[in-house]
Tab-separated table of C-alpha atoms in Angstrom:
chain	number	residue	atom	x	y	z
A	1	UNK	CA	29.167	7.445	-5.927
A	2	UNK	CA	26.005	5.927	-7.404
A	3	UNK	CA	24.441	5.810	-3.919
A	4	UNK	CA	25.347	9.469	-3.358
A	5	UNK	CA	23.727	10.411	-6.676
A	6	UNK	CA	20.612	8.404	-5.844
A	7	UNK	CA	20.410	10.023	-2.396
A	8	UNK	CA	20.808	13.510	-3.906
A	9	UNK	CA	18.153	12.795	-6.549
A	10	UNK	CA	15.756	11.422	-3.936
A	11	UNK	CA	16.223	14.532	-1.794
A	12	UNK	CA	15.456	16.783	-4.785
A	13	UNK	CA	12.353	14.759	-5.618
A	14	UNK	CA	11.227	14.974	-1.986
A	15	UNK	CA	11.595	18.784	-2.003
A	16	UNK	CA	9.660	18.969	-5.280
A	17	UNK	CA	6.909	16.779	-3.824
A	18	UNK	CA	6.694	19.017	-0.745
A	19	UNK	CA	6.244	21.998	-3.049
A	20	UNK	CA	3.594	20.272	-5.231
A	21	UNK	CA	1.675	19.049	-2.158
A	22	UNK	CA	1.777	22.552	-0.658
A	23	UNK	CA	0.542	24.119	-3.917
A	24	UNK	CA	-2.336	21.632	-4.155
A	25	UNK	CA	-3.371	22.207	-0.536
A	26	UNK	CA	-3.323	25.962	-1.218
A	27	UNK	CA	-5.397	25.456	-4.392
A	28	UNK	CA	-7.866	23.268	-2.498
A	29	UNK	CA	-8.321	25.964	0.157
A	30	UNK	CA	-8.766	28.561	-2.592
A	31	UNK	CA	-11.251	26.292	-4.335
A	32	UNK	CA	-13.315	25.968	-1.128
A	33	UNK	CA	-13.250	29.761	-0.693
A	34	UNK	CA	-14.448	30.400	-4.275
A	35	UNK	CA	-17.212	27.802	-4.038
A	36	UNK	CA	-18.346	29.180	-0.676
A	37	UNK	CA	-18.411	32.710	-2.105
A	38	UNK	CA	-20.271	31.552	-5.224
A	39	UNK	CA	-22.922	29.795	-3.143
A	40	UNK	CA	-23.985	33.162	-1.692
A	41	UNK	CA	-24.210	34.889	-5.087
A	42	UNK	CA	-27.592	35.395	-6.799
A	43	UNK	CA	-28.845	33.175	-9.602
A	44	UNK	CA	-28.277	36.031	-12.063
A	45	UNK	CA	-24.499	35.672	-11.599
A	46	UNK	CA	-24.618	32.246	-13.267
A	47	UNK	CA	-25.268	31.364	-16.886
A	48	UNK	CA	-25.451	28.231	-18.981
A	49	UNK	CA	-24.914	27.703	-22.711
A	50	UNK	CA	-25.396	24.501	-24.691
A	51	UNK	CA	-22.587	23.584	-27.087
A	52	UNK	CA	-22.159	20.761	-29.579
A	53	UNK	CA	-21.074	18.106	-27.092
A	54	UNK	CA	-20.960	19.912	-23.771
A	55	UNK	CA	-22.456	22.590	-21.555
A	56	UNK	CA	-20.646	25.800	-20.684
A	57	UNK	CA	-21.435	26.796	-17.088
A	58	UNK	CA	-20.226	30.243	-16.023
A	59	UNK	CA	-20.009	32.206	-12.808
A	60	UNK	CA	-19.588	35.959	-13.463
A	61	UNK	CA	-18.027	37.431	-10.331
A	62	UNK	CA	-17.380	40.847	-11.889
A	63	UNK	CA	-18.155	42.789	-15.060
A	64	UNK	CA	-14.927	41.638	-16.699
A	65	UNK	CA	-14.110	38.311	-15.037
A	66	UNK	CA	-15.800	34.930	-14.878
A	67	UNK	CA	-15.184	31.357	-13.822
A	68	UNK	CA	-16.310	28.690	-16.301
A	69	UNK	CA	-16.696	24.944	-16.564
A	70	UNK	CA	-17.186	22.714	-19.605
A	71	UNK	CA	-19.455	19.815	-18.683
A	72	UNK	CA	-19.914	17.030	-21.269
A	73	UNK	CA	-23.393	15.800	-22.122
A	74	UNK	CA	-22.426	12.405	-20.688
A	75	UNK	CA	-22.449	14.054	-17.226
A	76	UNK	CA	-25.173	16.674	-17.707
A	77	UNK	CA	-27.712	15.538	-20.280
A	78	UNK	CA	-28.530	17.848	-23.244
A	79	UNK	CA	-31.940	18.826	-21.906
A	80	UNK	CA	-33.488	22.278	-22.085
A	81	UNK	CA	-31.508	24.780	-20.008
A	82	UNK	CA	-34.776	26.250	-18.768
A	83	UNK	CA	-35.606	23.210	-16.604
A	84	UNK	CA	-32.557	23.350	-14.334
A	85	UNK	CA	-30.721	25.994	-12.337
A	86	UNK	CA	-27.382	27.211	-13.759
A	87	UNK	CA	-26.201	28.023	-10.237
A	88	UNK	CA	-27.079	24.584	-8.881
A	89	UNK	CA	-25.452	22.878	-11.863
A	90	UNK	CA	-22.273	24.961	-11.522
A	91	UNK	CA	-21.935	24.391	-7.769
A	92	UNK	CA	-22.809	20.681	-7.953
A	93	UNK	CA	-20.283	20.042	-10.704
A	94	UNK	CA	-17.414	21.907	-9.067
A	95	UNK	CA	-18.066	20.703	-5.522
A	96	UNK	CA	-18.258	17.051	-6.565
A	97	UNK	CA	-15.231	17.377	-8.880
A	98	UNK	CA	-13.115	19.225	-6.306
A	99	UNK	CA	-13.893	16.960	-3.371
A	100	UNK	CA	-13.175	13.866	-5.451
A	101	UNK	CA	-10.023	15.095	-7.213
A	102	UNK	CA	-8.078	17.121	-4.635
A	103	UNK	CA	-8.137	14.675	-1.664
A	104	UNK	CA	-7.244	11.692	-3.866
A	105	UNK	CA	-4.469	13.573	-5.671
A	106	UNK	CA	-2.932	14.892	-2.447
A	107	UNK	CA	-3.183	11.438	-0.852
A	108	UNK	CA	-1.465	9.917	-3.900
A	109	UNK	CA	1.355	12.482	-3.665
A	110	UNK	CA	1.814	11.670	0.031
A	111	UNK	CA	2.190	7.985	-0.842
A	112	UNK	CA	4.797	8.835	-3.483
A	113	UNK	CA	6.610	10.939	-0.873
A	114	UNK	CA	6.623	7.963	1.510
A	115	UNK	CA	8.283	5.895	-1.220
A	116	UNK	CA	10.933	8.601	-1.768
A	117	UNK	CA	11.615	8.945	1.987
A	118	UNK	CA	11.893	5.156	2.267
A	119	UNK	CA	14.430	5.198	-0.577
A	120	UNK	CA	16.469	7.899	1.209
A	121	UNK	CA	16.509	5.957	4.497
A	122	UNK	CA	17.100	2.466	3.122
A	123	UNK	CA	19.130	3.430	0.019
A	124	UNK	CA	16.877	1.224	-2.105
A	125	UNK	CA	13.265	1.557	-3.239
A	126	UNK	CA	12.802	-2.206	-3.466
A	127	UNK	CA	10.948	-3.434	-0.391
A	128	UNK	CA	7.572	-4.958	0.346
A	129	UNK	CA	6.228	-1.795	1.995
A	130	UNK	CA	6.907	0.257	-1.147
A	131	UNK	CA	5.262	-2.466	-3.219
A	132	UNK	CA	2.141	-2.064	-1.065
A	133	UNK	CA	2.321	1.718	-1.462
A	134	UNK	CA	2.460	1.415	-5.246
A	135	UNK	CA	-0.532	-0.919	-5.042
A	136	UNK	CA	-2.438	1.796	-3.189
A	137	UNK	CA	-1.617	4.284	-5.968
A	138	UNK	CA	-2.764	1.744	-8.562
A	139	UNK	CA	-6.074	1.206	-6.772
A	140	UNK	CA	-6.536	4.994	-6.489
A	141	UNK	CA	-6.018	5.367	-10.245
A	142	UNK	CA	-8.367	2.497	-11.063
A	143	UNK	CA	-11.031	3.721	-8.637
A	144	UNK	CA	-10.805	7.308	-9.892
A	145	UNK	CA	-10.956	6.181	-13.521
A	146	UNK	CA	-13.972	3.944	-12.973
A	147	UNK	CA	-16.067	5.973	-10.562
A	148	UNK	CA	-15.167	9.693	-10.488
A	149	UNK	CA	-17.248	10.836	-13.483
A	150	UNK	CA	-19.989	8.355	-12.601
A	151	UNK	CA	-20.209	9.924	-9.137
A	152	UNK	CA	-20.374	13.416	-10.610
A	153	UNK	CA	-23.062	12.174	-12.993
A	154	UNK	CA	-24.987	10.779	-10.005
A	155	UNK	CA	-24.736	14.066	-8.079
A	156	UNK	CA	-25.958	15.984	-11.146
A	157	UNK	CA	-28.929	13.611	-11.295
A	158	UNK	CA	-29.742	14.074	-7.588
A	159	UNK	CA	-29.310	17.843	-7.340
A	160	UNK	CA	-29.803	19.191	-10.871
A	161	UNK	CA	-31.800	17.207	-13.437
A	162	UNK	CA	-33.628	14.381	-11.619
A	163	UNK	CA	-32.967	12.423	-14.820
A	164	UNK	CA	-30.804	9.332	-14.338
A	165	UNK	CA	-28.560	8.289	-17.220
A	166	UNK	CA	-25.656	5.855	-16.768
A	167	UNK	CA	-23.129	6.588	-19.504
A	168	UNK	CA	-20.246	4.150	-20.021
A	169	UNK	CA	-18.196	6.945	-21.630
A	170	UNK	CA	-17.763	8.366	-18.118
A	171	UNK	CA	-15.337	5.529	-17.402
A	172	UNK	CA	-11.719	6.398	-18.221
A	173	UNK	CA	-10.222	3.241	-19.677
A	174	UNK	CA	-6.823	4.930	-20.111
A	175	UNK	CA	-6.658	5.545	-16.366
A	176	UNK	CA	-7.708	1.939	-15.756
A	177	UNK	CA	-4.848	0.683	-17.962
A	178	UNK	CA	-2.350	2.960	-16.162
A	179	UNK	CA	-3.587	1.582	-12.828
A	180	UNK	CA	-3.119	-1.973	-14.114
A	181	UNK	CA	0.454	-1.100	-15.175
A	182	UNK	CA	1.062	0.283	-11.662
A	183	UNK	CA	-0.049	-3.072	-10.216
A	184	UNK	CA	2.540	-4.737	-12.448
A	185	UNK	CA	5.186	-2.293	-11.186
A	186	UNK	CA	4.189	-3.170	-7.606
A	187	UNK	CA	4.823	-6.822	-8.435
A	188	UNK	CA	8.254	-5.888	-9.864
A	189	UNK	CA	9.071	-3.998	-6.644
A	190	UNK	CA	8.085	-7.034	-4.575
A	191	UNK	CA	10.299	-9.246	-6.713
A	192	UNK	CA	13.118	-6.698	-6.484
A	193	UNK	CA	12.754	-6.790	-2.688
A	194	UNK	CA	13.084	-10.565	-2.788
A	195	UNK	CA	16.253	-10.352	-4.908
A	196	UNK	CA	17.678	-7.659	-2.599
A	197	UNK	CA	17.037	-9.860	0.422
A	198	UNK	CA	18.637	-12.857	-1.295
A	199	UNK	CA	21.680	-10.730	-2.153
A	200	UNK	CA	22.016	-9.424	1.426
A	201	UNK	CA	21.763	-12.911	2.880
A	202	UNK	CA	24.391	-14.200	0.435
A	203	UNK	CA	26.807	-11.457	1.479
C-alpha cells in the first residue's frame, strides 16, 4: 500500500513539474518577445528614477501600462542618470537576468523531474544516479548564488556605465548555504543507495 501511495504521489509530482516547466518555457518565450519589442522602441519610451537604495527602470509601452525593474545600487551604481541610457540599462538588466535565470531554473526542474521519474520506475529514490542529480542541483544553486548578480553587474559595466565596481553584496550567501545543504542531501542519498543495495543482497 505504501508503494502504491508513493507511486501515486510521484505521478502527481511529475504532472505538476510538467506544468511548471511548460509555464516557465512559455514565460521565457514571452520574455524574449517583450525584450525584442522593447529593443525597437525609441529612447523616449524608457525612463529612470533614482531611489534610496535602487534604481527604477521603466518601459512605457502604452499611455496606461508600463514594465518596470528595480535595480539595486550594488548592480547599477548611483551615478547621475544623465550619463547613461535608460533604454540600454533596462535592456541590459533584463536580458542578462532572463538569460541567466530561465535556462538554469528550467534545467533544474528537468533534473528534479528525472529524480521523480527514476523513483516511479525503481520504486525508490535512493540510488547513485539520483545522488549525482542532486549534486548538479546543488552546484546550480551555488553557482547562481555566487555569480548571477556579479555577471549582471559586469554586463551593466560593459554596456551601461563603463564604471567597474565589484560588490560583495551581490553574492547570495543564503543560496550558497542551501546549495551546501543540497550537497549533504546528495551524500544521504548515496548512503541510502548503499543501504538499499545491502538490504537487497541480504534478501
